[in-house]
XYZ file of C-alpha atoms in Angstrom:
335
model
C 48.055 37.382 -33.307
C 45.537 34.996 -32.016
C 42.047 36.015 -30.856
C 41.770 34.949 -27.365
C 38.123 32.606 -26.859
C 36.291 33.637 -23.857
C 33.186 32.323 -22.725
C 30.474 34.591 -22.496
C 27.995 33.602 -19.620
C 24.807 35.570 -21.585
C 25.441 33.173 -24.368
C 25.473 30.055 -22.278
C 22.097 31.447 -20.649
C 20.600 31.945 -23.494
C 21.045 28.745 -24.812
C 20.214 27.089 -21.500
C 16.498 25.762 -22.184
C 14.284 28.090 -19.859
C 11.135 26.481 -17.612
C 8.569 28.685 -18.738
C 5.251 28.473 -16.388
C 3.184 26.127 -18.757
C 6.239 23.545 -17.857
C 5.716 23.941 -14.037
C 1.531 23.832 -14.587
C 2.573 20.555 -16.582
C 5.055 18.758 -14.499
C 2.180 19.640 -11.734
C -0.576 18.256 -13.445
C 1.592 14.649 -14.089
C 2.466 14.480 -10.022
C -0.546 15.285 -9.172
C -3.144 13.578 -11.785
C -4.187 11.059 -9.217
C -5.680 13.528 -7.390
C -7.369 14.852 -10.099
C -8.765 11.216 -11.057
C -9.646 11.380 -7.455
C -11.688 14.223 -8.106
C -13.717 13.388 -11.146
C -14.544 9.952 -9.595
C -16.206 11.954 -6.322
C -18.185 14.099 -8.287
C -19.071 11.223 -11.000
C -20.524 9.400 -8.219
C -22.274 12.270 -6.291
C -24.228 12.809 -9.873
C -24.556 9.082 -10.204
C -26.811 7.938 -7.043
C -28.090 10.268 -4.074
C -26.590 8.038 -1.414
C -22.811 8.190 -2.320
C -21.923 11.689 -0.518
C -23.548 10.407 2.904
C -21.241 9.886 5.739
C -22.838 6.534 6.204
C -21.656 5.163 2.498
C -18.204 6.983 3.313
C -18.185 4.820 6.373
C -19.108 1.472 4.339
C -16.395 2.778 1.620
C -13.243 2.694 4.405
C -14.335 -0.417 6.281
C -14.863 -2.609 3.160
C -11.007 -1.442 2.527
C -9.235 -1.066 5.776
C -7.830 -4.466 5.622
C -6.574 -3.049 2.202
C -5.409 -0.459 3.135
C -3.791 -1.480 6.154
C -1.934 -3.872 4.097
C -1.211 -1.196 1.065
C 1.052 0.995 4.352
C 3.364 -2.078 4.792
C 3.530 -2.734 1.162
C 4.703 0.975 0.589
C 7.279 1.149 2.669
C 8.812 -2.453 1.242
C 8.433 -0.960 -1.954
C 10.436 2.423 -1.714
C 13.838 -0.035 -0.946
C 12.973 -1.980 -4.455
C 11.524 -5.032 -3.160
C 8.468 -7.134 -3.293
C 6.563 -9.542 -0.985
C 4.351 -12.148 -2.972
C 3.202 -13.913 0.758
C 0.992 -11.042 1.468
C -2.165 -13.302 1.509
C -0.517 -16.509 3.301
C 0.567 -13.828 5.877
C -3.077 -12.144 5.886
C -5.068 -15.252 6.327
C -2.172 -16.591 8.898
C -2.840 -13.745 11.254
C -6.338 -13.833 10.808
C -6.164 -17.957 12.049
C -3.790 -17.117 15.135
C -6.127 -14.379 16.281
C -9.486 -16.618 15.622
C -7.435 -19.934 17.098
C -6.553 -17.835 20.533
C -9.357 -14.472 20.707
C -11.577 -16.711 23.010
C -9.765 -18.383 25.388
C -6.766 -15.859 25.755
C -8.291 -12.485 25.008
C -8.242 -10.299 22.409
C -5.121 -8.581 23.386
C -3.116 -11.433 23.705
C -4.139 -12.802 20.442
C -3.776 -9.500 18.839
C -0.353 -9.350 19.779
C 0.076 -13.025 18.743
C -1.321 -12.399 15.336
C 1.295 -9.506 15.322
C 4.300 -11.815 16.486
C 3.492 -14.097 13.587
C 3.926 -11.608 11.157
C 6.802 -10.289 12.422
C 8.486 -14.016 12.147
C 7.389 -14.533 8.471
C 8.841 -10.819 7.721
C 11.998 -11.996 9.606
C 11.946 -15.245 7.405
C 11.437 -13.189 3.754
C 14.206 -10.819 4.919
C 16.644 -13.030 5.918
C 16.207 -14.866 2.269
C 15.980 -11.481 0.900
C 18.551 -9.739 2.333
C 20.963 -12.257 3.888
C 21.172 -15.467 1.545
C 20.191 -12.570 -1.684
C 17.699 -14.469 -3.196
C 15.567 -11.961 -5.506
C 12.436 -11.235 -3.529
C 9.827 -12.374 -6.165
C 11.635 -15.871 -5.988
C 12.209 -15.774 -2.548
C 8.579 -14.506 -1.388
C 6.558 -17.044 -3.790
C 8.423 -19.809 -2.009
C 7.770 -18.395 0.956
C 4.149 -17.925 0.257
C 3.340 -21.508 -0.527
C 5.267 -22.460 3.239
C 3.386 -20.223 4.894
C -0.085 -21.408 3.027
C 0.652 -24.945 4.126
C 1.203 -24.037 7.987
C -2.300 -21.964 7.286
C -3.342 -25.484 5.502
C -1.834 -27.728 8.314
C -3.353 -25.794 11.128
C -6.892 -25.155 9.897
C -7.503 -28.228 8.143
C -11.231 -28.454 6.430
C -12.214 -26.778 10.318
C -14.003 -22.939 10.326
C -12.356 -21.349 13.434
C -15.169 -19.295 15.043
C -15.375 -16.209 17.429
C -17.994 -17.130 20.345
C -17.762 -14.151 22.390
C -18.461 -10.334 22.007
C -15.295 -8.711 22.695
C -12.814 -10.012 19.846
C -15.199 -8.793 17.559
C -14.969 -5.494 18.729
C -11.848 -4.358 16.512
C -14.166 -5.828 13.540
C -17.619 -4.198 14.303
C -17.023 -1.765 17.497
C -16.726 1.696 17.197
C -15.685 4.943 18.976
C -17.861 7.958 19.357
C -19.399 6.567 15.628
C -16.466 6.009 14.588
C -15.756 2.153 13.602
C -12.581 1.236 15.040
C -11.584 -0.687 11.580
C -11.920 3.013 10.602
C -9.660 4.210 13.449
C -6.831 1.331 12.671
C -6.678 2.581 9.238
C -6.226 6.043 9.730
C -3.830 5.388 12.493
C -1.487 3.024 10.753
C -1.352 5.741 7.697
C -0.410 8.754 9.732
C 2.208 6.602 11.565
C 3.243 5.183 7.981
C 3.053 9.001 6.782
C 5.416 9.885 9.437
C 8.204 7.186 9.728
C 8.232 7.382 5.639
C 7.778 10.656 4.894
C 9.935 12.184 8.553
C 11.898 10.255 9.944
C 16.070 9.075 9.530
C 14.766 5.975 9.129
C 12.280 6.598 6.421
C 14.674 8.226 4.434
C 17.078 5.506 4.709
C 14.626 3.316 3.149
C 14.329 5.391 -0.214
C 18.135 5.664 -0.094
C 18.772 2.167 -0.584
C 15.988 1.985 -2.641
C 17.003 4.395 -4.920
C 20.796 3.149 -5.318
C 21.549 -0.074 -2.771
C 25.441 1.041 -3.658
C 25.183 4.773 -2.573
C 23.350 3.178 0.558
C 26.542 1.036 1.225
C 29.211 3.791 0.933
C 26.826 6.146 3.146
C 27.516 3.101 5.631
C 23.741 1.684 5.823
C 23.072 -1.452 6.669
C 21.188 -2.273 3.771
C 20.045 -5.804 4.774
C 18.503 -4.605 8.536
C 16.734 -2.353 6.657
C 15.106 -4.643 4.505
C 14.724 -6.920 6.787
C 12.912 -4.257 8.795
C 10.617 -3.431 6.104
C 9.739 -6.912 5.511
C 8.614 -7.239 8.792
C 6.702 -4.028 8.754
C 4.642 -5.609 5.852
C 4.082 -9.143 7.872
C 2.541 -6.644 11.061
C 0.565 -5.069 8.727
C -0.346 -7.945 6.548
C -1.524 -9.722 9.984
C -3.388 -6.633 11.323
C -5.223 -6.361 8.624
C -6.383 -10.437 8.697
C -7.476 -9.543 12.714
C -9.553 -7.000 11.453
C -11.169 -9.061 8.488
C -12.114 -12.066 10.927
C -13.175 -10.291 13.733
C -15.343 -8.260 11.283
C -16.825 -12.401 9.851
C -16.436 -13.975 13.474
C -14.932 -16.581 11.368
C -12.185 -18.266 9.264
C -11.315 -21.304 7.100
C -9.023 -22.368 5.082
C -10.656 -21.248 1.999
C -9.030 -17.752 2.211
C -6.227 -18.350 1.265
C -7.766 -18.635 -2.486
C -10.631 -16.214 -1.222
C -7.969 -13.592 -0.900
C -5.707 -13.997 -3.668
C -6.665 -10.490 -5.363
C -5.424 -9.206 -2.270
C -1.939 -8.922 -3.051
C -2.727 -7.539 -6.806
C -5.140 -4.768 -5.489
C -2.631 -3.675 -2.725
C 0.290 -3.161 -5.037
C -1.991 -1.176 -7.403
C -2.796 0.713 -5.076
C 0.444 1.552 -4.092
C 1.857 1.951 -7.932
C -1.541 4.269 -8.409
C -0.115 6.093 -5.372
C 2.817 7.173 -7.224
C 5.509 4.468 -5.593
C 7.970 3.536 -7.611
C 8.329 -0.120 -8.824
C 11.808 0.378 -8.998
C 12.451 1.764 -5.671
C 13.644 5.166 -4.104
C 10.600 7.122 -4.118
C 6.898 7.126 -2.380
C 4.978 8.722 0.162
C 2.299 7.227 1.832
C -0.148 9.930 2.006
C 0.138 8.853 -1.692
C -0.916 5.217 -0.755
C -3.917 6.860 0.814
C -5.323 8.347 -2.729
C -4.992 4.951 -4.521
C -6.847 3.413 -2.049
C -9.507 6.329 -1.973
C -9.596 5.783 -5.934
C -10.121 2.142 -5.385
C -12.616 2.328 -2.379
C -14.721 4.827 -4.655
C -14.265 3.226 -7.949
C -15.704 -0.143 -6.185
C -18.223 2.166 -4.628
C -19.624 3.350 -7.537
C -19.520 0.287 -9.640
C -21.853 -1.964 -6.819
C -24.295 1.703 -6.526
C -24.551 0.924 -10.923
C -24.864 -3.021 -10.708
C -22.156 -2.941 -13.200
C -20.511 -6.390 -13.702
C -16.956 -7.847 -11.840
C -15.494 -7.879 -15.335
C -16.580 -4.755 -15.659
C -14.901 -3.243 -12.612
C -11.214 -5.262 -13.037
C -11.468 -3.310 -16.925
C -12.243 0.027 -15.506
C -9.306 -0.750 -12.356
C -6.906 -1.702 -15.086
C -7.595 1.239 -16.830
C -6.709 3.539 -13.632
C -3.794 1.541 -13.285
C -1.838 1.923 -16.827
C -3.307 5.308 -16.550
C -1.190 5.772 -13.185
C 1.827 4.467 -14.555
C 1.942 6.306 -18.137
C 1.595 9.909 -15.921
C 4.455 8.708 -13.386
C 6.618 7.541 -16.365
C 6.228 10.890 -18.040
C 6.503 13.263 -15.057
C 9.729 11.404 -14.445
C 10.864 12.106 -17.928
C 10.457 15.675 -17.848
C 11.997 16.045 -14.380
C 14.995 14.464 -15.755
């Protein structure tokens, strides 16, 4: 007679690999590590000069980066659906023109929103490419960026656009009970950022089709609006950020367009050192906000040492492979 086989569930437990606590303290330390680079750099730099842990150097620390930053929030939430936007710095110096060209004679708030409108149309344009005709979005945005550096080109000329009166310089160099309002922008446009990403449908949609653009389609998404929405999330913010730059100068030219070029580069590190995925599906945005803390420091530190450019882009690069080795292996062990 045959032995009946029966499956014995303590057997099948047993051989199930266990997550023992030193796993958990690991897999923590990977999705977290940022944080803890975070860390080391703030008390680094308290030890290094006396000045660092005033609120006045904090203050110099966020304004130096809010355009930056500003322009990491878009970036973030283009990223999580699996694309990419090369025309950042066309975009950023376009907005910065419109609201130069018009902050005088119209008002700020008028050219504000006009500088806003602007990058709204050139997110339209890259989505439409993007998401409509399908062209990949590195192709499709580096063509884009050289149209929309010629219309900078073709409206500025070899002129310097000036600011001649007080007020649109206000959302460069005013402030609000201390607080400078570049400040205030930034903070604002990350804890709206944090909140359509991180709670919202709509947020959530975005990492969907990020993570798998063909489980977005059966869960009847409209994958192209929303990357045509997120492409002109990163034009507004692109453009926001170039009002605050030139009303911080009182001026612009031409010559930022090739002024600004590490623009783009810093942002996405940021974002990458933030723990976004390059391949789409995952972020968070409160994520965004410790790159660009690690960044704002890092530069920080290296002007309070006189250390040298080349010196700084080795130490950033450094941060940056760093980033991406701890996000590749925390994925790997959460597989």
């Amino acid at each position: 007679m045959m032995a009946t086989l029966t499956s014995d569930p303590t057997v099948e437990e047993s051989s199930a690999p266990r997550t023992t606590r030193r796993d958990v303290a690991v897999t923590l330390l990977y999705k977290n590590a940022m944080l803890l680079v975070l860390a080391v750099l703030v008390v680094t730099a308290a030890f290094t000069y006396d000045n660092f842990l005033e609120w006045n150097n904090f203050k110099i620390i966020l304004v130096q980066n809010a355009g930056l930053g500003i322009i990491a929030v878009g970036v973030t939430l283009l990223m999580v659906t699996g694309a990419f936007d090369l025309s950042v710095v066309p975009v950023f110096v376009l907005g910065a023109a419109v609201y130069a060209a018009m902050a005088d004679d119209m008002g700020w708030g008028l050219a504000l929103v006009a500088a806003l409108l602007a990058g709204s149309i050139t997110g339209v344009i890259n989505g439409f490419i993007v998401a409509k005709v399908g062209v990949n979005s590195f192709i499709a945005t580096l063509a884009t960026a050289s149209a929309f550096a010629g219309i900078v080109l073709s409206g500025l000329g070899n002129d310097q656009v000036t600011l001649t009166t007080p007020s649109p310089r206000l959302l460069g160099t005013g402030s609000v009970l201390g607080i400078p309002i570049p400040i205030l922008l930034l903070v604002a446009v990350f804890l709206i950022g944090q909140l359509v990403l991180g709670s919202t449908a709509y947020g959530r949609r975005l990492k969907t089709v990020g993570g798998s653009e063909h489980a977005a389609r059966l869960a009847g998404l409209r994958v192209e609006r929303l990357r045509v929405s997120a492409y002109v999330i990163v034009g507004i913010c692109a453009c926001l950020a170039g009002v605050v730059f030139v009303a911080r100068l009182g001026s612009m030219q031409a010559t930022q367009l090739t002024n600004s070029a590490p623009l783009l580069l810093d942002a996405i590190a940021i974002v990458v050192v933030g723990g976004t995925s390059l391949y789409g599906g995952e972020g968070a945005v409160w994520r965004t906000a410790i790159g660009l803390l690690i960044f704002g420091v890092l530069d920080n530190v290296i002007a309070g040492v006189n250390a040298s450019a080349a010196t700084e882009q080795i130490v950033k690069g450094v941060v940056v492979l760093f980033a991406v080795i701890t996000d590749l292996r925390s994925r790997q062990r959460s597989v």
